[in-house]
PDB file of C-alpha atoms in Angstrom:
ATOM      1  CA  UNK H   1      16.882 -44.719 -13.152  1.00  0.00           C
ATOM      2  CA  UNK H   2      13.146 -43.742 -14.586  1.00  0.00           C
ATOM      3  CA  UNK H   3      10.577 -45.132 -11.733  1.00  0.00           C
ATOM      4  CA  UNK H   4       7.382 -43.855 -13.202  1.00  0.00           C
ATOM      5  CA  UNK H   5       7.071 -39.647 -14.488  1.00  0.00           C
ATOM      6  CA  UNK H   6      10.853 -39.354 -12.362  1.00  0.00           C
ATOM      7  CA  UNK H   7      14.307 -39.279 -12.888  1.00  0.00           C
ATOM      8  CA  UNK H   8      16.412 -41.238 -10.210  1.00  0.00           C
ATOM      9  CA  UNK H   9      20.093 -41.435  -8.970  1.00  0.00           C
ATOM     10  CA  UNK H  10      21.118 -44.313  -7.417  1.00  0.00           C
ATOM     11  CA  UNK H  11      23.399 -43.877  -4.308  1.00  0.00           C
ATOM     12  CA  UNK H  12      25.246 -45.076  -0.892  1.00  0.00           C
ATOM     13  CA  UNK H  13      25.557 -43.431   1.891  1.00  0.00           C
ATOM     14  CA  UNK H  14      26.715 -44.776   5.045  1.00  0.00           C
ATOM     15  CA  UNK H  15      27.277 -48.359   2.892  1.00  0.00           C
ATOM     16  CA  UNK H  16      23.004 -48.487   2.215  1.00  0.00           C
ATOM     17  CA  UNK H  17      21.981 -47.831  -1.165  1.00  0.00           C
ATOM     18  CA  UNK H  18      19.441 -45.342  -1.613  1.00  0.00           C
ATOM     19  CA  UNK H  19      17.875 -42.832  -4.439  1.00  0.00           C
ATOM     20  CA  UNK H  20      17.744 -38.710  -4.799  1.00  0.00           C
ATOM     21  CA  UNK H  21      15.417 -37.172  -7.096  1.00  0.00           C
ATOM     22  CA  UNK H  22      17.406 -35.981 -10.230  1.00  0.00           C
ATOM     23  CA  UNK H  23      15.518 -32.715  -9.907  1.00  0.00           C
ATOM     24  CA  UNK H  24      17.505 -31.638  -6.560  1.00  0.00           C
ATOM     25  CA  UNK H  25      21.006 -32.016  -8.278  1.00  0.00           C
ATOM     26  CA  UNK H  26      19.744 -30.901 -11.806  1.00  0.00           C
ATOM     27  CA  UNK H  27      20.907 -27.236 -11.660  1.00  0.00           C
ATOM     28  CA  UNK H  28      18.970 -24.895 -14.033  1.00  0.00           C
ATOM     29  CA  UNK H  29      19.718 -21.712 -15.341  1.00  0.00           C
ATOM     30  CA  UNK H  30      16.178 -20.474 -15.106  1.00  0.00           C
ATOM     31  CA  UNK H  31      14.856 -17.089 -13.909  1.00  0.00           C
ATOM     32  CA  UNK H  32      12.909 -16.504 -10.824  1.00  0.00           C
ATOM     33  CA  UNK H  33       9.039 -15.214 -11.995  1.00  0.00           C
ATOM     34  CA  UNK H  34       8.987 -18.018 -15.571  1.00  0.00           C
ATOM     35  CA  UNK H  35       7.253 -20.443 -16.402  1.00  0.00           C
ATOM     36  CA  UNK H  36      10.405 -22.690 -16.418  1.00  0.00           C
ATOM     37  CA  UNK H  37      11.012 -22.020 -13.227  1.00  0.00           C
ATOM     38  CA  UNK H  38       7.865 -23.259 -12.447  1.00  0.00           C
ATOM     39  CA  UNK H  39       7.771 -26.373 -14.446  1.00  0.00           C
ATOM     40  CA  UNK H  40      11.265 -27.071 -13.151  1.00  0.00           C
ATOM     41  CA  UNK H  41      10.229 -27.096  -9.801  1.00  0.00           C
ATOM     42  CA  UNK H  42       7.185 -29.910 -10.298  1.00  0.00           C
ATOM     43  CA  UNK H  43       7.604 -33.270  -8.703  1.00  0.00           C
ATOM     44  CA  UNK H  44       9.909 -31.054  -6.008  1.00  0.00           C
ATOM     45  CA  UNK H  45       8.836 -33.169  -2.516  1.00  0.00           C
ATOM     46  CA  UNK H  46       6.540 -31.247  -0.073  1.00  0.00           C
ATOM     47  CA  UNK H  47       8.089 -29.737   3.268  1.00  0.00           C
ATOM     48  CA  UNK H  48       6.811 -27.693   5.279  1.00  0.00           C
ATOM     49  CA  UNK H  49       8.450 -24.487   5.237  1.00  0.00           C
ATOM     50  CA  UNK H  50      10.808 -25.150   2.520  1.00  0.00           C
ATOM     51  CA  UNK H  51      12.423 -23.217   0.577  1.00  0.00           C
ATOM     52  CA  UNK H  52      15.046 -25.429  -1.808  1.00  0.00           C
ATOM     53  CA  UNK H  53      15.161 -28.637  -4.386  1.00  0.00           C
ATOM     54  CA  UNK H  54      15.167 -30.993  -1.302  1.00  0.00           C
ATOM     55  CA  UNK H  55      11.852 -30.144  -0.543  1.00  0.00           C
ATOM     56  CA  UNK H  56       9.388 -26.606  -1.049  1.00  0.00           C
ATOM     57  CA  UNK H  57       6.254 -25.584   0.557  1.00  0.00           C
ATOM     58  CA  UNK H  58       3.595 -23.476  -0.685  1.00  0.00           C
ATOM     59  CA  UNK H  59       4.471 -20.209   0.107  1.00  0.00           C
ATOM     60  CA  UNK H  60       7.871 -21.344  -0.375  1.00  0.00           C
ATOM     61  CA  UNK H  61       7.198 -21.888  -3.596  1.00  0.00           C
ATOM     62  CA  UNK H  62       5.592 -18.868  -4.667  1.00  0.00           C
ATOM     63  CA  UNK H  63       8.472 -16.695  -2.801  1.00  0.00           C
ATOM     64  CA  UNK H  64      11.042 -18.298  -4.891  1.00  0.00           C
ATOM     65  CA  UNK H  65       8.955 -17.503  -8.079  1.00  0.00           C
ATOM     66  CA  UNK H  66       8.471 -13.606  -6.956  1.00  0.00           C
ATOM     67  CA  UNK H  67      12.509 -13.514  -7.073  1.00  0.00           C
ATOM     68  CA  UNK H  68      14.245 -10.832  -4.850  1.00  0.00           C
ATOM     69  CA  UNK H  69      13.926  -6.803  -5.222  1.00  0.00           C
ATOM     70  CA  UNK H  70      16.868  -4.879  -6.059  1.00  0.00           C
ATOM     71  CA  UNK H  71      18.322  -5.043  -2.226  1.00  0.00           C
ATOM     72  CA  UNK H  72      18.194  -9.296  -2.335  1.00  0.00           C
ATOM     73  CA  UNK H  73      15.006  -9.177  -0.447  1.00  0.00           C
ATOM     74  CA  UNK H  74      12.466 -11.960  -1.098  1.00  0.00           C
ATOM     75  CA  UNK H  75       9.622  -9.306  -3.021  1.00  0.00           C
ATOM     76  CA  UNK H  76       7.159 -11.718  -0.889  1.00  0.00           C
ATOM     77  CA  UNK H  77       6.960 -12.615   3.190  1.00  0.00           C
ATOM     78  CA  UNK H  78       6.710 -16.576   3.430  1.00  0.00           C
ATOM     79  CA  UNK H  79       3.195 -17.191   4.437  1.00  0.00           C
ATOM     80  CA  UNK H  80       0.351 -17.277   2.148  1.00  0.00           C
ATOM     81  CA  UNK H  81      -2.048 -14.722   4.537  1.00  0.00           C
ATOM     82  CA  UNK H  82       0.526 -12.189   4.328  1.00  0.00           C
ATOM     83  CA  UNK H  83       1.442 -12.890   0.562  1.00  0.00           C
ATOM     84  CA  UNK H  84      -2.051 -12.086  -0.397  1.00  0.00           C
ATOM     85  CA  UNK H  85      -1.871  -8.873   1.511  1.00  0.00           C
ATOM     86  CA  UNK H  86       1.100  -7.859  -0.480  1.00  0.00           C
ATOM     87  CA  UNK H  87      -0.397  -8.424  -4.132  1.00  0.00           C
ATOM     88  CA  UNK H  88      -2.607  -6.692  -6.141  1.00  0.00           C
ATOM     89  CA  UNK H  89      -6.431  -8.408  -5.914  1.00  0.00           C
ATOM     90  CA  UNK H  90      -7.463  -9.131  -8.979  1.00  0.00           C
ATOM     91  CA  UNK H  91     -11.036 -11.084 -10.147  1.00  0.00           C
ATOM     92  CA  UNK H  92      -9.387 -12.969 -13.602  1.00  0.00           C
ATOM     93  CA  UNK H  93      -6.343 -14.564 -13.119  1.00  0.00           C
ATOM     94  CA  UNK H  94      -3.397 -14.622 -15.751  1.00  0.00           C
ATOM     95  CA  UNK H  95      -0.693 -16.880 -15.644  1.00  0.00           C
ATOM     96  CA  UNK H  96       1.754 -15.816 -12.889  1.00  0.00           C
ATOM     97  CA  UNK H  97      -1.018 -14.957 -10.528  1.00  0.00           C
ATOM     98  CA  UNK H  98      -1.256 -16.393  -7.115  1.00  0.00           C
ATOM     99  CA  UNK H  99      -4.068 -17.956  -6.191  1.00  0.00           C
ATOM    100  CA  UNK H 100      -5.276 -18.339  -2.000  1.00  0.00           C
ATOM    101  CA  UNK H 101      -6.636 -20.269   0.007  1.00  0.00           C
ATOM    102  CA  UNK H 102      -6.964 -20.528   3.583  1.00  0.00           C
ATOM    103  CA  UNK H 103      -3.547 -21.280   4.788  1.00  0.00           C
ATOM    104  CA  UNK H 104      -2.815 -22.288   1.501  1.00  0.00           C
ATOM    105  CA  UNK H 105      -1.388 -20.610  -2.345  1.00  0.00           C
ATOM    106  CA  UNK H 106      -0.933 -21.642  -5.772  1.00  0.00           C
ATOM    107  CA  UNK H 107       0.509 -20.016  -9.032  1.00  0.00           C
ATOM    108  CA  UNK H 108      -1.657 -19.737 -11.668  1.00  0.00           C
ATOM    109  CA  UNK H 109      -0.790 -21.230 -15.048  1.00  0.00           C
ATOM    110  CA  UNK H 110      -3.740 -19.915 -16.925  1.00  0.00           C
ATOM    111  CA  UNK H 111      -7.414 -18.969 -16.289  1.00  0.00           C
ATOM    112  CA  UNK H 112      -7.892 -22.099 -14.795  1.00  0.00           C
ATOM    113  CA  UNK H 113      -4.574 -24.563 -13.810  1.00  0.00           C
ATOM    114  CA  UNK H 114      -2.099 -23.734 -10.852  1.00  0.00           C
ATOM    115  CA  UNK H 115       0.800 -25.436  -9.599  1.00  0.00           C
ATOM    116  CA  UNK H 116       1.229 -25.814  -6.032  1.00  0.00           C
ATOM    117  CA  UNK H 117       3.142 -27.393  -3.169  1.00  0.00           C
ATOM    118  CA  UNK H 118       0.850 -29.461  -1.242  1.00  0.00           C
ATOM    119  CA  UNK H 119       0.388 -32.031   1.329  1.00  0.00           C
ATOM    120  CA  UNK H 120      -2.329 -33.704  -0.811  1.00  0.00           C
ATOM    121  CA  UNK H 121       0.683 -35.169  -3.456  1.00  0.00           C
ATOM    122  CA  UNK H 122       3.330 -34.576  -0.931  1.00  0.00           C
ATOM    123  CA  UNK H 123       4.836 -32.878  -3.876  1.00  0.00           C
ATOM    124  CA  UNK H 124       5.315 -29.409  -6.498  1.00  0.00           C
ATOM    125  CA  UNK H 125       1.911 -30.203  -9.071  1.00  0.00           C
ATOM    126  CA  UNK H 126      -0.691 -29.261 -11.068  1.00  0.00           C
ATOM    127  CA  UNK H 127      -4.326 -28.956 -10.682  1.00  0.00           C
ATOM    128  CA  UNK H 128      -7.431 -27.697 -12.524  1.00  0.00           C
ATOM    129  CA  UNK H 129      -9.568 -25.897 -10.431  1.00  0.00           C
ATOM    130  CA  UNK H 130     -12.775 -27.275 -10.340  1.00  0.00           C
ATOM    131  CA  UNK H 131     -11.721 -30.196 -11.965  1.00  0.00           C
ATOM    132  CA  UNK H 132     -12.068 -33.777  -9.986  1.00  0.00           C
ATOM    133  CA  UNK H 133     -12.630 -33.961  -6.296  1.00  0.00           C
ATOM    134  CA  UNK H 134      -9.382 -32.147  -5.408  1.00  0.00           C
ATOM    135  CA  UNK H 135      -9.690 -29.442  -7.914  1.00  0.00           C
ATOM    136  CA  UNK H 136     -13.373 -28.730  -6.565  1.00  0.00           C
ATOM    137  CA  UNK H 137     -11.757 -28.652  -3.102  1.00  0.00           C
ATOM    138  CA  UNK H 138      -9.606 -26.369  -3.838  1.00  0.00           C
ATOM    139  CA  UNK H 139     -12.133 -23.954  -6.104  1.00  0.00           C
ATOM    140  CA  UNK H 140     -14.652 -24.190  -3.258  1.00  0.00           C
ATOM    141  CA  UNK H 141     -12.074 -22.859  -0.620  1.00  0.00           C
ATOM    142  CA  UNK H 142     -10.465 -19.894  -2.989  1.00  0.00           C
ATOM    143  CA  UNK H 143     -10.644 -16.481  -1.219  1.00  0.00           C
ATOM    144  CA  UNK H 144      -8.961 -14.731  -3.888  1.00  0.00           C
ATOM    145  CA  UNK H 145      -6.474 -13.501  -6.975  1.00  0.00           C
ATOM    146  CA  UNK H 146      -3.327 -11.638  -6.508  1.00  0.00           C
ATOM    147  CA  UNK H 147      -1.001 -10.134  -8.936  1.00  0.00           C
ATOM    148  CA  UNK H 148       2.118  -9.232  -7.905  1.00  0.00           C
ATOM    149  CA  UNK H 149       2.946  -5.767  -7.654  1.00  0.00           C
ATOM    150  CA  UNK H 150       5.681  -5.884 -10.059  1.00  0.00           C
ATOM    151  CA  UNK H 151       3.095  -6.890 -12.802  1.00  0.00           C
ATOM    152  CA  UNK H 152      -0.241  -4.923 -11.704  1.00  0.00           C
TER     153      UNK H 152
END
């Protein structure tokens, strides 16, 4: 069932009727570090320190999009303080960039747009920094760029 921008299944568990985001048993063939990936993932619900399509956070998020080196290892610890300290800084961002905060990362889309897990939507979404009250927040509190090392 569509119930505003989402895709709902209707189902029962336990004999109550309930409904699951489409996105978390929509499996994609999509590749860790694209823009697919990303876009797949918006609308994904907030939780704190998750990692899957029942619920990402944002370091999560952006762990998931670094993929895993060539031993399976996530190419990126899980919390955003220690994600910035493994990227490359960089002053412009390009899309694929991360973008910090305190406590807090996004993925750059372009100069200007990221796409985040936050508590603010309780959700995977976009925002232009700078733009409206949220994306002025969120401009006012970045500390920094970081490429990933793969791509510096």
């Amino acid at each position: 069932e569509q119930h505003g921008d989402y895709l709902w299944w209707r189902v029962k568990f336990g004999g109550t009727d309930g409904f699951v985001r489409a996105c978390v048993t929509d499996v994609q063939d999509t590749e860790p570090g694209s823009s697919e990936f990303l876009f797949q993932s918006l609308g994904v619900p907030y939780l704190w320190g998750g990692r899957t399509a029942w619920g990402l956070d944002c370091s999560g998020l952006a762990q998931l999009y670094a993929g895993k080196d060539e031993h399976g290892r996530s190419r990126l610890p899980h919390d955003a303080d220690q994600q910035q300290a493994a990227t490359h800084p960089v002053e412009v961002p390009e899309a694929g960039d991360l973008a910090f905060f305190p406590g807090h990362v996004g993925i750059m889309l372009d100069e200007r747009q990221m796409i985040h897990a936050n508590a603010t939507h309780m959700a995977v979404s976009i925002e232009a920094l700078g733009e409206g009250a949220y994306g002025r927040r969120l401009q006012a509190g970045l500390t920094g760029y970081g490429r990933l090392r793969e791509r510096a």
